[in-house]
Short mmCIF file of C-alpha atoms and ligand atoms in Angstrom, two decimals:
data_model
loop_
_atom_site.label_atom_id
_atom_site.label_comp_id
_atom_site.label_asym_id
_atom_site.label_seq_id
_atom_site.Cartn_x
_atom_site.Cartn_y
_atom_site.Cartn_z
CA UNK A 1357 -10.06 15.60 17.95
CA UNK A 1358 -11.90 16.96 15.04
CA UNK A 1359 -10.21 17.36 11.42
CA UNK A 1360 -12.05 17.56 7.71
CA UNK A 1361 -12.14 14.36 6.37
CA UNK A 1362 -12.56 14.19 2.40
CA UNK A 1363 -14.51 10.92 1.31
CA UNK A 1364 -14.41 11.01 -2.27
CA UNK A 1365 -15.03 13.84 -4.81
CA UNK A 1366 -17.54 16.30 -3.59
CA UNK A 1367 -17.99 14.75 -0.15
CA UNK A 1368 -16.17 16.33 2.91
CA UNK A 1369 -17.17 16.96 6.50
CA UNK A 1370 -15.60 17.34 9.98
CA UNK A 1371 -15.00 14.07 12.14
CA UNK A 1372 -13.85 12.65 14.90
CA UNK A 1373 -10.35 11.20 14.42
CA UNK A 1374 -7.55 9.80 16.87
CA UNK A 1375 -5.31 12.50 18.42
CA UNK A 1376 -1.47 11.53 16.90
CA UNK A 1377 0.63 10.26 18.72
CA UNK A 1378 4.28 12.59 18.40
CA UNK A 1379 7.36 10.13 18.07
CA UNK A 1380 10.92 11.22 19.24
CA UNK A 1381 12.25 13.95 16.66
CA UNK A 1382 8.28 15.25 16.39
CA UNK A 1383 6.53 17.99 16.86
CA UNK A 1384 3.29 18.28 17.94
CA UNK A 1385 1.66 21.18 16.40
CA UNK A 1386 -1.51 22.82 17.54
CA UNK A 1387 -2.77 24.05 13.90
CA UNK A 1388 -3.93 27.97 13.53
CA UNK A 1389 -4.51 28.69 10.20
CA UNK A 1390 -4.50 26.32 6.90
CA UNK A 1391 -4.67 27.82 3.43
CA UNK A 1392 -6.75 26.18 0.54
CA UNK A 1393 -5.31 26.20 -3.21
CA UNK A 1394 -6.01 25.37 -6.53
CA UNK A 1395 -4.36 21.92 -5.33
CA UNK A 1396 -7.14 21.27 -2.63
CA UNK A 1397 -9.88 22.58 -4.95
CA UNK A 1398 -9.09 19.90 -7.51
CA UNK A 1399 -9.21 17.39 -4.59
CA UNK A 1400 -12.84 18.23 -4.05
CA UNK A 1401 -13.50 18.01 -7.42
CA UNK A 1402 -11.63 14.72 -7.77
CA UNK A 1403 -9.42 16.09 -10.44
CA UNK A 1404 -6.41 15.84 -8.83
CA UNK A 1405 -4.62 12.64 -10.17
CA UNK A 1406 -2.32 12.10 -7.40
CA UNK A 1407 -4.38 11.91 -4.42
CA UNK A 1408 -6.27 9.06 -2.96
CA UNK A 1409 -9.16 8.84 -0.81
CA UNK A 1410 -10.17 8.92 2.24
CA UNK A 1411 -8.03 12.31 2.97
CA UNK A 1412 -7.04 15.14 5.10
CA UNK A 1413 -6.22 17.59 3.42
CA UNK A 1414 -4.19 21.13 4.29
CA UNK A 1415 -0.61 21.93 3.26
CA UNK A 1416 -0.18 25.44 4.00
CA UNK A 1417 0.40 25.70 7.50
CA UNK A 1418 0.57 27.94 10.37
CA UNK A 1419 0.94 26.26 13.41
CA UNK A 1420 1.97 26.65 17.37
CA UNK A 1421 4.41 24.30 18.90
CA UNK A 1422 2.48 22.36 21.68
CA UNK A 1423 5.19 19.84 22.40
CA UNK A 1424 8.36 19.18 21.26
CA UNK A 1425 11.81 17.17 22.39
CA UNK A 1426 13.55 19.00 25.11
CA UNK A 1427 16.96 20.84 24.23
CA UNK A 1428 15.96 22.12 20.96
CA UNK A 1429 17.98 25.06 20.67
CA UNK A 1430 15.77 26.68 17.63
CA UNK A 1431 11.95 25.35 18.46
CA UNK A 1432 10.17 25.85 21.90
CA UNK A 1433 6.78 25.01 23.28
CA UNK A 1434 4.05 27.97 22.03
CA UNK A 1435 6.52 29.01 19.37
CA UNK A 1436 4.42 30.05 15.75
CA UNK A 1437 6.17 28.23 12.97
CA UNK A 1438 5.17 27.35 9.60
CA UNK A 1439 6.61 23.27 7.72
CA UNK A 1440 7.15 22.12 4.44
CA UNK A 1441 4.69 20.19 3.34
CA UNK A 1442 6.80 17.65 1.43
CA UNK A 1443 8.52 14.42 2.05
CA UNK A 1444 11.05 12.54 -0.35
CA UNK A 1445 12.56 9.36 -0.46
CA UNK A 1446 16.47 9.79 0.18
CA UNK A 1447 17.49 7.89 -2.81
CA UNK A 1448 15.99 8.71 -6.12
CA UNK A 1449 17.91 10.48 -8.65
CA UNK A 1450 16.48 13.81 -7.60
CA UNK A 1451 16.89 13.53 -4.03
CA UNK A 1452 21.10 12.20 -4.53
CA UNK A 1453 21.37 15.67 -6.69
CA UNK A 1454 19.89 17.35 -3.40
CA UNK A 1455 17.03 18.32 -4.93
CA UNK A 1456 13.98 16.35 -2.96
CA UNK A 1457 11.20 19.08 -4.17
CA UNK A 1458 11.50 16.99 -6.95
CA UNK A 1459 11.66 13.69 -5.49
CA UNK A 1460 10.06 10.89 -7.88
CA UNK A 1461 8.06 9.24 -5.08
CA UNK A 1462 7.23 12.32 -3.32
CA UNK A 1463 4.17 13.42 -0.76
CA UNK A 1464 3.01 15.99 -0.01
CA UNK A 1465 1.18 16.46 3.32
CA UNK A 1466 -2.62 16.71 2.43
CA UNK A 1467 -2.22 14.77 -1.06
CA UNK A 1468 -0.40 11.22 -0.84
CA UNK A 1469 -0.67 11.45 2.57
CA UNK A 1470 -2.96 13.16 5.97
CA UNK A 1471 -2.95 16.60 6.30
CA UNK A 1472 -3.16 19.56 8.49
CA UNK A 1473 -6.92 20.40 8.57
CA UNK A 1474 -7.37 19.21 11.22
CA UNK A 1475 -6.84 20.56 15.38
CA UNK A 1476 -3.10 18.58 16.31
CA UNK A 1477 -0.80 17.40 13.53
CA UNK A 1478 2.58 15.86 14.66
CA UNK A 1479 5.32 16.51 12.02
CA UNK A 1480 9.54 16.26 11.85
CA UNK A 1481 10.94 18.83 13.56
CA UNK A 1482 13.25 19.73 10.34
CA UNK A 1483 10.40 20.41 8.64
CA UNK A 1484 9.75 23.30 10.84
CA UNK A 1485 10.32 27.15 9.82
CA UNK A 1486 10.31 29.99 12.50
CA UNK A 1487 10.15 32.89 11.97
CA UNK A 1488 8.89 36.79 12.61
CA UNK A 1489 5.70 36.47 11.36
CA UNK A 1490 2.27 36.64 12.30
CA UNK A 1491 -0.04 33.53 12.03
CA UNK A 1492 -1.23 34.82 8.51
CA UNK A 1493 1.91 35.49 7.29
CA UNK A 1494 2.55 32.24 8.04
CA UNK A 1495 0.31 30.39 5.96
CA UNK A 1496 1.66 32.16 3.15
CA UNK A 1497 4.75 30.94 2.79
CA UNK A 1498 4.55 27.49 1.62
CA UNK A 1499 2.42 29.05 -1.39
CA UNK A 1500 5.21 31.44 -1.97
CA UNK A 1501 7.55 28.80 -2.40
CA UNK A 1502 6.70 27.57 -5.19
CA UNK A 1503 7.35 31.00 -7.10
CA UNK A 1504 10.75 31.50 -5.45
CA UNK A 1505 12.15 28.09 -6.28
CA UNK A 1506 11.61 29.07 -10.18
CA UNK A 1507 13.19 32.11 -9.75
CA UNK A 1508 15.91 30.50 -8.22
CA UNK A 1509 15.92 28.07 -10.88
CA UNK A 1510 16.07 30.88 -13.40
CA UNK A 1511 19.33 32.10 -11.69
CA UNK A 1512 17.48 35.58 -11.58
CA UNK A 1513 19.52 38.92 -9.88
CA UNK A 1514 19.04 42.58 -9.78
CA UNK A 1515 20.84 42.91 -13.43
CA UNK A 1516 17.63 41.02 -15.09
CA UNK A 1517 14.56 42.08 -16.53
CA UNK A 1518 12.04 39.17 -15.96
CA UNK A 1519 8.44 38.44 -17.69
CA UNK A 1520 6.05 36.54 -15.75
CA UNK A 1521 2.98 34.50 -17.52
CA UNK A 1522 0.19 34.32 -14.39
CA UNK A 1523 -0.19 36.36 -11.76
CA UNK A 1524 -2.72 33.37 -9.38
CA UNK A 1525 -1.32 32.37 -6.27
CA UNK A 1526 1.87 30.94 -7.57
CA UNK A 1527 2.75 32.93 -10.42
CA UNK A 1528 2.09 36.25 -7.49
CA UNK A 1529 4.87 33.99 -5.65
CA UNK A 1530 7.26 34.50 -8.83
CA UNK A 1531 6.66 38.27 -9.21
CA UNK A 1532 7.53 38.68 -5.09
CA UNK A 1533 10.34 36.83 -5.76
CA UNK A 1534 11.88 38.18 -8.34
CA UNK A 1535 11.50 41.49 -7.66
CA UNK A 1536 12.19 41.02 -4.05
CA UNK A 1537 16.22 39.96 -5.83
CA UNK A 1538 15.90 43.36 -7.35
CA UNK A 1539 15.14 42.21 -11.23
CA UNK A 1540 12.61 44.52 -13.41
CA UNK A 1541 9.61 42.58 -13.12
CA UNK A 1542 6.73 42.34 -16.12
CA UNK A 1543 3.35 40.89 -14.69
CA UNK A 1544 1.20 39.31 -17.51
CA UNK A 1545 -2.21 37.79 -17.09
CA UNK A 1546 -5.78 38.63 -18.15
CA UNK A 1547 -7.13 39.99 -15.00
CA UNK A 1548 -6.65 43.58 -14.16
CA UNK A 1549 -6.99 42.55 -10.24
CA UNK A 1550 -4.54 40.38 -10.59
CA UNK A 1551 -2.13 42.53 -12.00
CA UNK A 1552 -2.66 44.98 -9.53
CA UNK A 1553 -2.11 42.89 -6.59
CA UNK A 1554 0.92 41.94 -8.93
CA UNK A 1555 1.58 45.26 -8.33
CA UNK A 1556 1.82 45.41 -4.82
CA UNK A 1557 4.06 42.28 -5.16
CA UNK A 1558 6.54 44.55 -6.82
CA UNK A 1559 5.79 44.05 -10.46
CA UNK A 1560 7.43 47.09 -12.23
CA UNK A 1561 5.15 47.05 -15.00
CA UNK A 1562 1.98 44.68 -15.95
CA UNK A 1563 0.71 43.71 -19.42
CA UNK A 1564 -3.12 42.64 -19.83
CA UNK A 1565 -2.32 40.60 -22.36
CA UNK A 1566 -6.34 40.38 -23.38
CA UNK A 1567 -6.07 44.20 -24.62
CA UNK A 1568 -3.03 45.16 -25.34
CA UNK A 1569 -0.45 43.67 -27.96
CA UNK A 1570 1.74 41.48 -25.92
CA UNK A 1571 5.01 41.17 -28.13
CA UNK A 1572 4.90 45.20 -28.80
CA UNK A 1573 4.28 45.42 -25.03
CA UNK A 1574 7.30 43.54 -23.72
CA UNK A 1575 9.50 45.18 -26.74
CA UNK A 1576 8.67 47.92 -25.62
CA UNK A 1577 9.28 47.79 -22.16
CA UNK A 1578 12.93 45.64 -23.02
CA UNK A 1579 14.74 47.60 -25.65
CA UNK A 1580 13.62 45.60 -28.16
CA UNK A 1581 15.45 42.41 -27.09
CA UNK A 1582 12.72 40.50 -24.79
CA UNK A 1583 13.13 39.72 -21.27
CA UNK A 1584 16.53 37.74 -19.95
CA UNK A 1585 13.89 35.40 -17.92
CA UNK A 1586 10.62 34.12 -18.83
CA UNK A 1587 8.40 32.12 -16.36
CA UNK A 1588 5.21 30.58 -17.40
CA UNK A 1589 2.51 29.93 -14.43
CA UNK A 1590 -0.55 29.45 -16.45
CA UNK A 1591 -0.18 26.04 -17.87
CA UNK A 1592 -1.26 26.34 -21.47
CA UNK A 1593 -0.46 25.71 -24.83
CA UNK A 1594 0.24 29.64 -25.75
CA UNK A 1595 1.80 30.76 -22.90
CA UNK A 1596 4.46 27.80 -23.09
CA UNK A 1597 5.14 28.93 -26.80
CA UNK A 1598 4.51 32.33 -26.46
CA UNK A 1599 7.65 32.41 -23.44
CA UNK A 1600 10.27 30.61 -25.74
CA UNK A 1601 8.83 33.60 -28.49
CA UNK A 1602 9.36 36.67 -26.36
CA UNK A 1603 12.34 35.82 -24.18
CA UNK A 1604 15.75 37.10 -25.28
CA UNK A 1605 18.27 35.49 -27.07
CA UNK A 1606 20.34 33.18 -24.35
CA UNK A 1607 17.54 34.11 -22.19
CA UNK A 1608 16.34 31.08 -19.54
CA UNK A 1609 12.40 29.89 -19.82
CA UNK A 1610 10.99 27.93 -16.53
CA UNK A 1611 8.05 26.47 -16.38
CA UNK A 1612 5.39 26.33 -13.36
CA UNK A 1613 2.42 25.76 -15.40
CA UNK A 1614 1.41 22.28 -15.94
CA UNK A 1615 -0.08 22.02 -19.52
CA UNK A 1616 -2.88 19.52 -20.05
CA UNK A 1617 -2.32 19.29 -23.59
CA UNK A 1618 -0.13 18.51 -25.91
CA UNK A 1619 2.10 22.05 -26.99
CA UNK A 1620 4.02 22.19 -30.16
CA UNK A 1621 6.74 24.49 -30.73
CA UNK A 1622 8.87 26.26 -33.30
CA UNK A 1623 11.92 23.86 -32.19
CA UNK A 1624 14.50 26.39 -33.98
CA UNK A 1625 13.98 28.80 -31.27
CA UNK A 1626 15.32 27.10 -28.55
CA UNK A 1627 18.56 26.39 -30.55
CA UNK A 1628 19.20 30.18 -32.68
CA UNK A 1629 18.50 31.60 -28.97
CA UNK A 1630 20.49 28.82 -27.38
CA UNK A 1631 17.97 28.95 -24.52
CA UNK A 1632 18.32 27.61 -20.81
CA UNK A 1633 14.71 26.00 -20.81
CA UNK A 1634 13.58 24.81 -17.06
CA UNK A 1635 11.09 22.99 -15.43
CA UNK A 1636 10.63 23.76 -11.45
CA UNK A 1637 8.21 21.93 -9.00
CA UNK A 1638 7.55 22.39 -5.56
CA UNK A 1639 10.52 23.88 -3.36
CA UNK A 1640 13.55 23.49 -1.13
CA UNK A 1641 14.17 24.61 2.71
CA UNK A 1642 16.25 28.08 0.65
CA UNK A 1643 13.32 29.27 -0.93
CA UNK A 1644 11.42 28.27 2.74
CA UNK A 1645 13.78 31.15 3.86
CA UNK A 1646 13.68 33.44 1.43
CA UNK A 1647 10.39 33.94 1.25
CA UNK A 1648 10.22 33.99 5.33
CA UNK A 1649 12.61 37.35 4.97
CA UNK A 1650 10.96 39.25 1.83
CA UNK A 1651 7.60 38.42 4.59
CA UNK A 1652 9.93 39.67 7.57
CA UNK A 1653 10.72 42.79 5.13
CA UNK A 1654 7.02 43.42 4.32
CA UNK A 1655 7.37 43.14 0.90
CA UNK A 1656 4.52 41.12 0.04
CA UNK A 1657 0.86 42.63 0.21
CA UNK A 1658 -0.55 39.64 2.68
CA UNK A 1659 -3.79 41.55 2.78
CA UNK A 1660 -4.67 41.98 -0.57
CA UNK A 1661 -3.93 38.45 -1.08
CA UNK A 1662 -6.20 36.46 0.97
CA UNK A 1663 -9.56 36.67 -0.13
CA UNK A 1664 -11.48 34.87 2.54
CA UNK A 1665 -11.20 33.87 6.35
CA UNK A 1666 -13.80 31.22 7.89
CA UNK A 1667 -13.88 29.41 10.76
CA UNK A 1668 -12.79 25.37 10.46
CA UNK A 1669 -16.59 24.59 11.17
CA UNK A 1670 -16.91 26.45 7.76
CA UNK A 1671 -14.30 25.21 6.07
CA UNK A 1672 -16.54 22.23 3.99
CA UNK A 1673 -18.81 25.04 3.01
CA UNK A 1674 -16.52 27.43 1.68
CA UNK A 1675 -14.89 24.36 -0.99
CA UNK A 1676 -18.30 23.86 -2.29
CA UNK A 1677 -19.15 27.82 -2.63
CA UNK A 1678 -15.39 27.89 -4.14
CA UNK A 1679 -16.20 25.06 -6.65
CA UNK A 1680 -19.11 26.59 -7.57
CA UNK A 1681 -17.54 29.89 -8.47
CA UNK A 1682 -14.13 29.70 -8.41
CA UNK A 1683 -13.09 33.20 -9.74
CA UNK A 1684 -15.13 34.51 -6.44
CA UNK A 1685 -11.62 33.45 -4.13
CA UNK A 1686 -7.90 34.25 -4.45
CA UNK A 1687 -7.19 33.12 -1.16
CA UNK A 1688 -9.24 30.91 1.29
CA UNK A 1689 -7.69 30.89 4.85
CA UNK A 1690 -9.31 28.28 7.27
CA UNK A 1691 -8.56 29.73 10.91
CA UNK A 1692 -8.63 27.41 13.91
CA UNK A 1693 -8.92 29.90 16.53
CA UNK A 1694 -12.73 30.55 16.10
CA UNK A 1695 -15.45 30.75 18.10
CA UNK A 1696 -12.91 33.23 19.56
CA UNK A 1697 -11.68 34.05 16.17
CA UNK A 1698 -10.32 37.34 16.08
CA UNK A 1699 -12.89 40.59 14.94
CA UNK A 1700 -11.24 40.93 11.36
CA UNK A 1701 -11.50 37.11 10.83
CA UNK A 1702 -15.13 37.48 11.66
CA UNK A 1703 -15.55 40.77 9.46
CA UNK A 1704 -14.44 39.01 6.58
CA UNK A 1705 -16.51 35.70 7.46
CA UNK A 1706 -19.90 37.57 7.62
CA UNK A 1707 -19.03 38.73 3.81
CA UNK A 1708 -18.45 35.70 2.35
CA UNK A 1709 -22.66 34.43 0.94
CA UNK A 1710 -22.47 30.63 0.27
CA UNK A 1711 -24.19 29.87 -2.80
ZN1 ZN B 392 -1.04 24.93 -2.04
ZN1 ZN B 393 13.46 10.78 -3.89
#
């Protein structure tokens, strides 16, 4: 069968690789769509510190059940399901606390280990997420996850009023999220496109924090008292300050974002607020879910999301046109089901000029 095979930084092309073989509790999985994020694009780049080469990558999945063990109650043969990418180890610290999204010796399908761009993956049935979803839909909500699991870290309900810092792929997850709980949402980034697909996401209000007066802003817009919640999915040295600055007083901070630098703080903050301060990473089968229903409720604008469709024959092209101007993409699906790709997945295929 054919899958994407990345050599080394920069170098990736389809080839030939063994079909796998599906052990007892597997699923073999017929793959339909695979997103590409910021996670695969510093792959290609070889900037990504935790993966090793050579490597499949693809961790947001949409997939159709091709074989599976008989009397499975849930899963059945040409059922469209969408997995979690991750795998832990059972016995760190993390994973005895229940919490394996933040397992120390974790991987993560397409990173530490093979995956999913390619034509047949075979994967752990309880990995598996059905759902009433199209394929698309699908291969959004691994992406998603990532959001929801810090707003569920951040305890967030309908009573709060929550700031986000980022509104990319995962810090769009957070606003969703949030607001899909029923909290007053406050989108914040630099791009005015991104806010407004913020918007669609359910962001109550937006701040372009580039021309307007951020801390006046979020007064403003919280009686003067700053948010209750304050997530950071940006990763730098401001935006972690700037969230323990604007958030209220007993107010929680989480942090997506991972910062490359060193960030020093006003330390007296954390203690005169007596802030909750969070870190979140990655996500657990609840966020899997709720995510699946705000999709099932249509609460998420799937189509202003994705940027790009191509064909998997296209898919080594597309990284390098990506890496070469990577504010051109939001979201870059790969779909599987070309040459008889669907007419919209071609529409958007002709648009996209390689550099
Ligand atoms: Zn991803
Ligand atoms: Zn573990």
């Amino acid at each position: 069968m054919k899958a994407l095979v990345m050599r080394g930084p920069g170098s990736i092309q389809i080839e030939d690789v063994p079909f796998p073989v599906r052990k007892p509790g597997e699923a073999l999985l017929r793959v339909r769509y695979i997103g590409l994020c910021g996670t695969d694009l510093n792959s290609y780049r070889g900037r990504n510190p935790l993966i090793s080469y050579p490597r499949i990558p693809g961790h947001e999945i949409a997939a159709s059940i091709e074989e599976i063990d008989e009397g499975n109650s849930e899963f059945f043969v040409g059922m469209d399901v969408t997995l979690s990418p991750y795998t832990n180890c059972g016995t760190c610290s993390a994973c005895r606390n229940s919490r394996g999204n933040a397992c120390q010796f974790n991987q993560t399908l397409g990173v530490q280990r093979d995956g999913a761009l390619a034509e047949y993956i075979s994967v752990p049935v309880e990995k598996l997420f059905s759902a009433r979803l199209g394929l698309r839909e699908l291969c959004l909500v691994e992406p998603l996850t990532v959001g929801c699991h810090a707003v569920a870290r951040a305890r967030v309900s309908s009573s709060d009023t929550v700031g986000i810092f980022g509104c990319g792929g995962v810090g769009l997850g957070a606003v969703a999220a949030a607001s899909f709980r029923g909290a007053k949402t406050i989108a914040i980034d630099v791009d005015d496109g991104k806010l407004e697909i913020a918007k669609k996401a359910g962001s109550a209000h937006s701040i372009n924090s580039q021309q307007q007066d951020l801390g006046a802003a979020m007064r403003e817009l919280t009686d003067g008292m700053g948010p209750q919640v304050m997530i950071e999915a940006v990763g730098r040295p401001e935006t972690f300050v700037a969230a323990v600055e604007l958030v209220a007083y007993t107010g929680r901070v989480v942090y997506i974002g991972y910062a490359k630098e060193p960030v020093t703080y006003e330390t007296r903050l954390f203690v005169q607020k007596e802030l909750d301060i969070m870190g979140t990473r990655n996500a657990l089968s609840p966020d899997f879910r709720e995510v699946i229903m705000m999709l099932e409720q249509k609460r998420f604008p799937i189509d202003s999301a994705i940027s790009t469709v191509v064909p998997f024959e296209e898919a080594s092209k597309v990284l390098a046109a990506w890496d070469e101007n990577p504010t051109r993409f939001t979201k870059i699906l790969i779909s599987f089901d070309s040459p008889s790709a669907t007419e919209s997945d071609r529409h958007v295929a002709d648009q996209v000029e390689f550099a």
